[in-house]
mmCIF file of C-alpha atoms and ligand atoms in Angstrom:
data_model
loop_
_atom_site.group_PDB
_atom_site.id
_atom_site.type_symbol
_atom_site.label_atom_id
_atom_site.label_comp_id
_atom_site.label_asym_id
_atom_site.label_seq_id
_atom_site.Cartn_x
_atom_site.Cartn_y
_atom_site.Cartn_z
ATOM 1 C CA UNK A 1 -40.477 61.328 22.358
ATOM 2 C CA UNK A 2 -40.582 61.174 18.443
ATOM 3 C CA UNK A 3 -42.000 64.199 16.520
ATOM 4 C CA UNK A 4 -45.162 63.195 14.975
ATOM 5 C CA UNK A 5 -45.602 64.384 11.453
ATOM 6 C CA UNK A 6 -48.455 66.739 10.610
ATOM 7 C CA UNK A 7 -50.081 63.933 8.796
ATOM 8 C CA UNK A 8 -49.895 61.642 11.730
ATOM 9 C CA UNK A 9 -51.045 64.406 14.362
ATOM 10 C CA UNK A 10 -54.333 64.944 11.860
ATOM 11 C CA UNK A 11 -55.115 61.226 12.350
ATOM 12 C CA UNK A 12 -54.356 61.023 15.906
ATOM 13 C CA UNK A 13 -56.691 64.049 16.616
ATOM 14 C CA UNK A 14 -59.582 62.588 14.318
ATOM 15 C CA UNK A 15 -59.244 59.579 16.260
ATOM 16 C CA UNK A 16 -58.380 60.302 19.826
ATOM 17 C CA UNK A 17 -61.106 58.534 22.329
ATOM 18 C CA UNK A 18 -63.400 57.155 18.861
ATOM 19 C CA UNK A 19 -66.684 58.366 19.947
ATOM 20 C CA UNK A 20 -69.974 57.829 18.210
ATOM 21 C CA UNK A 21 -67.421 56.222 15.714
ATOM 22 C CA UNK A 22 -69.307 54.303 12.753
ATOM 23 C CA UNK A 23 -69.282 50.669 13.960
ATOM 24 C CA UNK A 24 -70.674 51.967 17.489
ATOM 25 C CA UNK A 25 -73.688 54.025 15.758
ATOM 26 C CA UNK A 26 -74.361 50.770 13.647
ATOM 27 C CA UNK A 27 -74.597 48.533 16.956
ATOM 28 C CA UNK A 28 -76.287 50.773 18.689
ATOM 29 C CA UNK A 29 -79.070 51.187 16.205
ATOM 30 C CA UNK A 30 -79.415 47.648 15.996
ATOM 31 C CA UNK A 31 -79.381 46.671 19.746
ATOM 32 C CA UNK A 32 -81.982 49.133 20.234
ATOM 33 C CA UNK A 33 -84.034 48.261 17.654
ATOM 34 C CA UNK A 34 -83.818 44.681 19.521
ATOM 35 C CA UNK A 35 -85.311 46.615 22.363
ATOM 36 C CA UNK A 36 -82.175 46.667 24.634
ATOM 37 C CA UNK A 37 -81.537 50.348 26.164
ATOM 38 C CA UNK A 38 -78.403 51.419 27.184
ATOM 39 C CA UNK A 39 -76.718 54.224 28.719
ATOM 40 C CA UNK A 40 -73.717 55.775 26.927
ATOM 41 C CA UNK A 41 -70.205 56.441 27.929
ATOM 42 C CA UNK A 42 -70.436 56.166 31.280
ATOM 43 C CA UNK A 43 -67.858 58.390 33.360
ATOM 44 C CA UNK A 44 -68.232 55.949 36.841
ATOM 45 C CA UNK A 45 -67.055 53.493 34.925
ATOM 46 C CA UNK A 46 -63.351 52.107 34.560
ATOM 47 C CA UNK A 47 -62.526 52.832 30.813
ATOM 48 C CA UNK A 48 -65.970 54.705 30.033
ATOM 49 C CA UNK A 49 -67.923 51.958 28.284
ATOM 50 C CA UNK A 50 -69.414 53.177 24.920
ATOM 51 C CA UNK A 51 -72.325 51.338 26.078
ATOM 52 C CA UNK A 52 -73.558 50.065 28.820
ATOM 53 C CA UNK A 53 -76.700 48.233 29.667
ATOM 54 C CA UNK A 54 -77.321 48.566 33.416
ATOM 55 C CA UNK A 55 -80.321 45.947 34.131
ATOM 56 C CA UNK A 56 -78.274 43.746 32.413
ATOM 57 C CA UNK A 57 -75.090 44.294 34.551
ATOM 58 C CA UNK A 58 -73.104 44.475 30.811
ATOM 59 C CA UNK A 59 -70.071 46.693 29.668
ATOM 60 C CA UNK A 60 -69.874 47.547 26.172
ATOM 61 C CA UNK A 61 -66.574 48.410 23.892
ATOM 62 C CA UNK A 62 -66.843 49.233 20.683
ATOM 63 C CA UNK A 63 -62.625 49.182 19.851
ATOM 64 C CA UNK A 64 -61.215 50.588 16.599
ATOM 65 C CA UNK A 65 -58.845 47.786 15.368
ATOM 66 C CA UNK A 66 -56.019 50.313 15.152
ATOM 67 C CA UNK A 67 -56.077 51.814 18.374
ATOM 68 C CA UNK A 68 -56.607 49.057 20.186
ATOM 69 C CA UNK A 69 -53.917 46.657 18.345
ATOM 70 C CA UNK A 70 -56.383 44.188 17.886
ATOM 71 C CA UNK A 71 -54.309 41.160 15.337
ATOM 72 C CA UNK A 72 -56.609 41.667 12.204
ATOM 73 C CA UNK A 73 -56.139 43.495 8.281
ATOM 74 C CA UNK A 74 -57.012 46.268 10.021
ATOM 75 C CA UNK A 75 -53.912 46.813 12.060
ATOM 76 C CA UNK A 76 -50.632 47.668 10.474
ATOM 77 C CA UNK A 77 -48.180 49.863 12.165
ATOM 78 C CA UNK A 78 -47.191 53.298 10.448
ATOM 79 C CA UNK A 79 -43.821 52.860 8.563
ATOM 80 C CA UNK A 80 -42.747 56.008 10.362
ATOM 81 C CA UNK A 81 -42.336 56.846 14.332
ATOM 82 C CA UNK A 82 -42.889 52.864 15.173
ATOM 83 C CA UNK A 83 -41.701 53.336 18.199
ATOM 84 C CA UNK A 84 -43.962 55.723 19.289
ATOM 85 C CA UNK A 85 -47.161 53.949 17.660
ATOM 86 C CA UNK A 86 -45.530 50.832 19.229
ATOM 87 C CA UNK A 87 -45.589 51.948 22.708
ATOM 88 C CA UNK A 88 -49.227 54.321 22.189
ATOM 89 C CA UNK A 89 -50.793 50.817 21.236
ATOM 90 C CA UNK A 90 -49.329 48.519 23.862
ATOM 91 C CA UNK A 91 -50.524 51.202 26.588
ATOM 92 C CA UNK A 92 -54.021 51.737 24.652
ATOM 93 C CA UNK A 93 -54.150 47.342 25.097
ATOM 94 C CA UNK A 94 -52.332 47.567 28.681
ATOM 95 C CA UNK A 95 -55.138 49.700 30.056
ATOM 96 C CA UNK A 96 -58.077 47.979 28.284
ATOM 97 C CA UNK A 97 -56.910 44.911 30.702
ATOM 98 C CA UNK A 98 -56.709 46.406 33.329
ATOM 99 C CA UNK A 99 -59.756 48.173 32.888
ATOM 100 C CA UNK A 100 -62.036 44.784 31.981
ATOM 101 C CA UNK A 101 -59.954 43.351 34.822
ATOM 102 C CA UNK A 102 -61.611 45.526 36.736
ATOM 103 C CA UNK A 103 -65.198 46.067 35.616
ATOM 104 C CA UNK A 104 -65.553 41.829 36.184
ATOM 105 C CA UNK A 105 -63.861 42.212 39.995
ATOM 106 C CA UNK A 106 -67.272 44.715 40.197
ATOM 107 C CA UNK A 107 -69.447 42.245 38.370
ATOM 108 C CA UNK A 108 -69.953 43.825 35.251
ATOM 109 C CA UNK A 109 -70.436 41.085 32.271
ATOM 110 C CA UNK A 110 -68.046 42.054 29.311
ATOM 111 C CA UNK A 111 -69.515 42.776 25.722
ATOM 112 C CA UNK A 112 -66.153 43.742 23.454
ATOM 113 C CA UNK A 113 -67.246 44.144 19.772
ATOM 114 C CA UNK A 114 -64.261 45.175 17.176
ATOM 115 C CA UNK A 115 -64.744 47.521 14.213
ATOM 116 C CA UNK A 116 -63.701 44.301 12.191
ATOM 117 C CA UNK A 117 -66.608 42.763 12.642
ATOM 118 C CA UNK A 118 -68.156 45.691 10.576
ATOM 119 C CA UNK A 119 -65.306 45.544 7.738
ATOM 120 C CA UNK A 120 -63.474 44.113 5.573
ATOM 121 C CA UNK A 121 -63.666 40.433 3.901
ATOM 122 C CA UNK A 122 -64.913 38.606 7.255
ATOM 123 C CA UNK A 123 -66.907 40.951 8.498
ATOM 124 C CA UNK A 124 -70.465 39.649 9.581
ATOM 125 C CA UNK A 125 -74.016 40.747 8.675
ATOM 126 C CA UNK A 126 -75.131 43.640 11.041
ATOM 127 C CA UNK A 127 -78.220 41.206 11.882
ATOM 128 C CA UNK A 128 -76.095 38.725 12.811
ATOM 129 C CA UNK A 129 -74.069 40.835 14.904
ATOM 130 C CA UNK A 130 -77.338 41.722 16.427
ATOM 131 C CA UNK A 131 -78.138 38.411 17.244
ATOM 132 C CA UNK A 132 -75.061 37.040 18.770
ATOM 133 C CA UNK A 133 -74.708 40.415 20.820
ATOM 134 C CA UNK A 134 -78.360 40.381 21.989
ATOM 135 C CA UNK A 135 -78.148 36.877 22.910
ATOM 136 C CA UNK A 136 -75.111 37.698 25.173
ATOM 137 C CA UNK A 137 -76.488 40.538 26.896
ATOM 138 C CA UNK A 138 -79.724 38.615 28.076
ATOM 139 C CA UNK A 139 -78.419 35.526 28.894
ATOM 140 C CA UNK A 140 -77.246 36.468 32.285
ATOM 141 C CA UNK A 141 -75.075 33.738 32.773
ATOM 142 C CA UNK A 142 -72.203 34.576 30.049
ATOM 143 C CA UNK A 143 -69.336 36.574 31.663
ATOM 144 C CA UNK A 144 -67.500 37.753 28.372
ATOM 145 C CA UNK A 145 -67.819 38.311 25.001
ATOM 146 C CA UNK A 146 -65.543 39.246 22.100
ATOM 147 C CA UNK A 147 -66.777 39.453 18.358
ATOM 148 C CA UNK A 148 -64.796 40.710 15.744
ATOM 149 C CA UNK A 149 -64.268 40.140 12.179
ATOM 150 C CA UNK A 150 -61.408 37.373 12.475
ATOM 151 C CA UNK A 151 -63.174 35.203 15.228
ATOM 152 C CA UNK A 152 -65.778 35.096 18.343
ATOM 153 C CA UNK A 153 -64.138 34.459 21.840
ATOM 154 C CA UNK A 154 -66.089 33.366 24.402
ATOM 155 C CA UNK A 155 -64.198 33.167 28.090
HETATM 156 ZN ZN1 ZN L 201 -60.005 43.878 14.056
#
């Protein structure tokens, strides 16, 4: 394994699991100001959504561009160690697969929102977020969701 730098440790540590991260406390404010209540981080859960909204039957991620390897402005792989970011991401985007792979075999409806959606020059107004995501979570019928910054997927 590659030695990480003491730079690159600090940021992995800040970083490691993203909880209550920025972009998640701004969509959770505004979903429950839409009146949708949710339960956080939920441990039965494969991957422990950062939200989930049980009457609903919806899991929520909230994914940090970076850590997730999502193909936006806001991913660039360190100039040092890429083999070791290379293979952290590709497990971090292996296991979120596997894991929505597995919420839908239960049922589960699939909300993924990415920090890009938040930041940077396409980013979207938090009402509009708001408004797509709210939409999704009470239609019923809509199995997936993906909203980011660079473009909406619907599957
Ligand atoms: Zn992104």
């Amino acid at each position: 394994m590659d030695v990480l730098t003491i730079e690159q440790r600090r940021l992995n540590m800040s970083r490691i699991k993203g909880r209550d991260t920025k972009p998640e406390l701004v969509l959770r404010r505004a979903l429950h100001a839409n009146g949708l209540r949710y339960r956080l981080h939920v441990k039965g859960l494969p991957g422990r959504p950062d939200l989930v909204f049980p009457q609903y039957k919806v899991a929520t991620f909230v994914h940090g561009c970076f850590w997730h390897g999502h193909d936006c402005h806001l991913f660039k792989l360190p100039m040092t160690n890429r083999r070791f970011w290379k293979n952290k991401i590709n497990g971090n985007r292996k296991r979120d697969e596997k894991q929505v792979a597995h919420l839908k075999s239960d049922g589960w409806r699939i909300l993924t929102v990415w920090e890009c959606v938040f930041k940077g020059p396409e980013r979207l107004p938090v009402n509009k977020v708001k408004e797509t995501c709210s939409r999704f979570i009470r239609s019923g019928n809509q199995k997936y969701l993906e909203i980011s910054g660079v473009k909406t997927l619907r599957r």
